[in-house]
PDB file of C-alpha atoms in Angstrom:
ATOM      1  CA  UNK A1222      -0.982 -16.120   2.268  1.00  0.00           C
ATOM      2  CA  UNK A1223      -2.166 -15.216   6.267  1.00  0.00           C
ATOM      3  CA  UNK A1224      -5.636 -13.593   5.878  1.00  0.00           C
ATOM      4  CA  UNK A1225      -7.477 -12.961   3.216  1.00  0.00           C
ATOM      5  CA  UNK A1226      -8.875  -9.704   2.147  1.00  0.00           C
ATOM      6  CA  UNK A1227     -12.498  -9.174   3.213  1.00  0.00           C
ATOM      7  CA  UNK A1228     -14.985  -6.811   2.298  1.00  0.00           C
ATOM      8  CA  UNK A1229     -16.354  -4.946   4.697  1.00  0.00           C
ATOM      9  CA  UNK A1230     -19.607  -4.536   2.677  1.00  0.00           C
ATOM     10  CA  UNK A1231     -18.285  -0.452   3.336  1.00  0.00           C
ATOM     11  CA  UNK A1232     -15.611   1.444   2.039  1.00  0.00           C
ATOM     12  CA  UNK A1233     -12.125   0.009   1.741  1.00  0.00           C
ATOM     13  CA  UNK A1234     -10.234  -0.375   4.681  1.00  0.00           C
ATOM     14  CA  UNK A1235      -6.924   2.199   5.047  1.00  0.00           C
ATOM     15  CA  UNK A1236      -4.510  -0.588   5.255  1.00  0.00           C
ATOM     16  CA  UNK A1237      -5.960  -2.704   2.393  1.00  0.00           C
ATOM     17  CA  UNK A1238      -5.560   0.937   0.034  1.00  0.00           C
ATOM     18  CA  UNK A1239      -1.947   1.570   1.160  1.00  0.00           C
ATOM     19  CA  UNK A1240      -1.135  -2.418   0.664  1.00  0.00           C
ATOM     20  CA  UNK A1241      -2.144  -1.898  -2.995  1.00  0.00           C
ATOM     21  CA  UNK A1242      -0.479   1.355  -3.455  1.00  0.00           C
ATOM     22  CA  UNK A1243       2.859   0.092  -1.566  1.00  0.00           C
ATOM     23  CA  UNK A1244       2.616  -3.256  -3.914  1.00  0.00           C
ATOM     24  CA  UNK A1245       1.828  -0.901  -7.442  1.00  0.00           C
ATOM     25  CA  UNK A1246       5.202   1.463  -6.302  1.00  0.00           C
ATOM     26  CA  UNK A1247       7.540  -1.753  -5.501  1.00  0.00           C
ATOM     27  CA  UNK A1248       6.482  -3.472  -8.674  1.00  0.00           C
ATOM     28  CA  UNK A1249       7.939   0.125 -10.613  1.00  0.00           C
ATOM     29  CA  UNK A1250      11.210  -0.774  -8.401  1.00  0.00           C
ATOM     30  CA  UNK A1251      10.733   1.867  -5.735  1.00  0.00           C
ATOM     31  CA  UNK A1252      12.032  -0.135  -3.038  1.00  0.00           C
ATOM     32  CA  UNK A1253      12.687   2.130   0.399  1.00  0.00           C
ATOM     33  CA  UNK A1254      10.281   2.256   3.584  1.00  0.00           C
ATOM     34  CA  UNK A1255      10.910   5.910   3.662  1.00  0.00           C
ATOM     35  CA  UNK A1256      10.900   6.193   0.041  1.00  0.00           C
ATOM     36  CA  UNK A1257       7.352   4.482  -0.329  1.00  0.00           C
ATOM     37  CA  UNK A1258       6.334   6.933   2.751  1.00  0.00           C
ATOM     38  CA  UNK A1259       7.165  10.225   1.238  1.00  0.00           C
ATOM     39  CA  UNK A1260       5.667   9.215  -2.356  1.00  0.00           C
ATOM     40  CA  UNK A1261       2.503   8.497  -0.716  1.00  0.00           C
ATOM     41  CA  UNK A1262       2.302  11.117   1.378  1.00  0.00           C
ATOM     42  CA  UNK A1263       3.064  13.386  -1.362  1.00  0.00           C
ATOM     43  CA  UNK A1264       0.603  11.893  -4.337  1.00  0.00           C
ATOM     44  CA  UNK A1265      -2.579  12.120  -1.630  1.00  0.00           C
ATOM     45  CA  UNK A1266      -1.622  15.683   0.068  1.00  0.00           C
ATOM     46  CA  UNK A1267      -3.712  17.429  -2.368  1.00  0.00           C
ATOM     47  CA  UNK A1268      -6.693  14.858  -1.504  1.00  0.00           C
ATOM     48  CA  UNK A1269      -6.092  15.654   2.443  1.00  0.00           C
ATOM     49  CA  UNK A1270      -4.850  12.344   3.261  1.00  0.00           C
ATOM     50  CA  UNK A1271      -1.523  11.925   5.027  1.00  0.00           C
ATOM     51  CA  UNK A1272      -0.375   8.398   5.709  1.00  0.00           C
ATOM     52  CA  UNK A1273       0.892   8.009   8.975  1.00  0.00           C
ATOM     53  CA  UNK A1274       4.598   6.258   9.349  1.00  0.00           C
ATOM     54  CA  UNK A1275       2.783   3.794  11.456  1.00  0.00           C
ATOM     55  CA  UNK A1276       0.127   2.830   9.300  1.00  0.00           C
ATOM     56  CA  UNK A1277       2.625   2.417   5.788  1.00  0.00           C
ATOM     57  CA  UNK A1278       5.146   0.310   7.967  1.00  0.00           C
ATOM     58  CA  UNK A1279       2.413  -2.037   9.554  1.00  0.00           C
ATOM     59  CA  UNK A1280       0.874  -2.482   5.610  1.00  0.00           C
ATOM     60  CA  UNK A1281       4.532  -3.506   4.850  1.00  0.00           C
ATOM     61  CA  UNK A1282       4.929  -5.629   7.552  1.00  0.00           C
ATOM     62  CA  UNK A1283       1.386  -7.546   6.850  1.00  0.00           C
ATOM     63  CA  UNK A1284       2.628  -7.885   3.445  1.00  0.00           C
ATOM     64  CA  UNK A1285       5.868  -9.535   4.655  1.00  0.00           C
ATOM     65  CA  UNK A1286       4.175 -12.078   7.011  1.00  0.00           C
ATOM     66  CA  UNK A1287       1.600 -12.819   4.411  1.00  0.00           C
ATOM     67  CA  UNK A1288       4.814 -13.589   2.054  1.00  0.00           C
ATOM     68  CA  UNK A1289       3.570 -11.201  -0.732  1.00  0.00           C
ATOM     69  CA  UNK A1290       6.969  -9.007   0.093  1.00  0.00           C
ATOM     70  CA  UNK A1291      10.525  -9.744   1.418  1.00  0.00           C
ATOM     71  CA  UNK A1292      13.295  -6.965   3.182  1.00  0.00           C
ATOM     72  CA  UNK A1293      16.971  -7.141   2.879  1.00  0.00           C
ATOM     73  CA  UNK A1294      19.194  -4.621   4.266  1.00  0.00           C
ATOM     74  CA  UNK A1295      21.487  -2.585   1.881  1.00  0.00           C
ATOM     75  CA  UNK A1296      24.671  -0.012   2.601  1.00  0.00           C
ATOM     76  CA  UNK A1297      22.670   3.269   2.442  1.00  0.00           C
ATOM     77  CA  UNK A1298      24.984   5.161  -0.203  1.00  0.00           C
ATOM     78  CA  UNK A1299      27.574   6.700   0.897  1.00  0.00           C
ATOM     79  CA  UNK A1300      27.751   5.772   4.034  1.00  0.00           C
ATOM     80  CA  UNK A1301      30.045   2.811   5.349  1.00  0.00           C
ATOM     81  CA  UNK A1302      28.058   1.150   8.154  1.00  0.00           C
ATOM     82  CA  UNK A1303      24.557   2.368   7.564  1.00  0.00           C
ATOM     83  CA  UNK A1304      21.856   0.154   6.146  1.00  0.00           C
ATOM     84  CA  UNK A1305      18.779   0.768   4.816  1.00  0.00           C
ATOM     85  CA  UNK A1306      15.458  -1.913   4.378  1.00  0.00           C
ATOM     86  CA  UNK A1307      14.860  -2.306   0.915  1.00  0.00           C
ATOM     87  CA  UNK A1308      11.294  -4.148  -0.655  1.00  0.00           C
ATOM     88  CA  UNK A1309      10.584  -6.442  -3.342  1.00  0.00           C
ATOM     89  CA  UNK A1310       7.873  -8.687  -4.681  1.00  0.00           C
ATOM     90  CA  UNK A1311       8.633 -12.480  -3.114  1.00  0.00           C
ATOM     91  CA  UNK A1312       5.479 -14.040  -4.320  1.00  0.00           C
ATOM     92  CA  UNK A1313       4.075 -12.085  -7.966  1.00  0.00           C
ATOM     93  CA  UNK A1314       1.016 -14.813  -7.416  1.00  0.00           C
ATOM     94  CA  UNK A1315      -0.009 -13.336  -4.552  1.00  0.00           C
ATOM     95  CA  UNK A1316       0.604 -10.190  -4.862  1.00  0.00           C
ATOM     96  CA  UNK A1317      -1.551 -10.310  -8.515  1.00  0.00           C
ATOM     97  CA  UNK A1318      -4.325 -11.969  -6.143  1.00  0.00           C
ATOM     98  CA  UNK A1319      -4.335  -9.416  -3.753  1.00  0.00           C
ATOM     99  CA  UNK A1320      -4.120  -6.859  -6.162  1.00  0.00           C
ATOM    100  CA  UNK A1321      -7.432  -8.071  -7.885  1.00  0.00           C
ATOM    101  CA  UNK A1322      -9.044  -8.588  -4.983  1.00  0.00           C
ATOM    102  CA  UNK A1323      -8.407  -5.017  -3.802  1.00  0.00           C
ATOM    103  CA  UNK A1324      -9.569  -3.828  -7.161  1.00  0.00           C
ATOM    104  CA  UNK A1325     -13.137  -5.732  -6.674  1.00  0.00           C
ATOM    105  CA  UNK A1326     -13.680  -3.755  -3.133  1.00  0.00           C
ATOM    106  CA  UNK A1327     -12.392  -0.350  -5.141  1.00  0.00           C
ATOM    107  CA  UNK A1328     -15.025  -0.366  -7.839  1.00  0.00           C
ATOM    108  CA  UNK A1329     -18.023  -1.187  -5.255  1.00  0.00           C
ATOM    109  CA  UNK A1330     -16.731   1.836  -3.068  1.00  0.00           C
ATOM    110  CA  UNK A1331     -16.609   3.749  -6.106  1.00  0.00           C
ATOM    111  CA  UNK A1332     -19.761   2.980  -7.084  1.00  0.00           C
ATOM    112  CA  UNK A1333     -21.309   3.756  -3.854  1.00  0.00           C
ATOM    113  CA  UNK A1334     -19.979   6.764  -3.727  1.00  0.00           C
ATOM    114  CA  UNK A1335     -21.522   7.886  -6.956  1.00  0.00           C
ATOM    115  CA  UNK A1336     -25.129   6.398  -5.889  1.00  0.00           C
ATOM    116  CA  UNK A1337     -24.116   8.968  -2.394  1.00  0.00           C
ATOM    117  CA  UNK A1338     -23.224  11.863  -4.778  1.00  0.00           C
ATOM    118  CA  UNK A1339     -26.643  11.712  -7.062  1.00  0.00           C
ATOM    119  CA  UNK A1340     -28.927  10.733  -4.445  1.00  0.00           C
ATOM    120  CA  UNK A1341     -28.048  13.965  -2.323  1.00  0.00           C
ATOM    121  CA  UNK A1342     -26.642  15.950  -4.065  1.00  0.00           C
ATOM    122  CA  UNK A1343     -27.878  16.032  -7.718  1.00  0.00           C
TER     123      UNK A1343
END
């Protein structure tokens, strides 16, 4: 794998939190760019967060360099010439590492935010 996933001894960086999420929705075989887009965008709106197309593609794209994730191109259905850029999981290893890593940074965030929530506002 390319980099490894650092803390930043902070909160969890946005592309590190989409990585996870886009890893977590190809592993349940949801396999489009646009397709991982709009089920993001749509499980966070209530939260306030809207991924941008730019941010969820470069994740992806990190994810394929770091050979965690492959592409192929598929017939979009219905339609005789147009192709679509499907996902899936090239290296489960990795993608298990990454994964717990992620997890690590998640529970100190979390747990920062709680000591931020009782020591101002309790």
């Amino acid at each position: 794998m390319g980099e490894k996933r650092e803390s930043t001894g902070f909160l969890i960086k946005q592309r590190a939190f989409l990585k996870l999420y886009l890893l977590t929705s190809i592993e349940k075989e949801r396999w489009y760019g646009m397709q991982l887009l709009d089920e993001l965008r749509e499980s966070f709106k209530p939260f306030g967060f809207e991924p941008q197309h730019s941010e969820v593609y470069r994740a992806l794209h990190d994810l394929l360099e770091d050979g965690i994730l492959s592409r192929r191109k598929i017939k979009e259905d219905g339609s005789k010439y147009k192709e679509v850029a499907v996902y899936s999981i090239a290296n489960k290893e990795e993608a298990k590492a990454y994964k717990k890593l992620v997890k690590a940074d998640l529970d100190r965030c979390e747990q920062l935010l709680r000591k931020a929530l009782k020591d101002n506002f309790s």
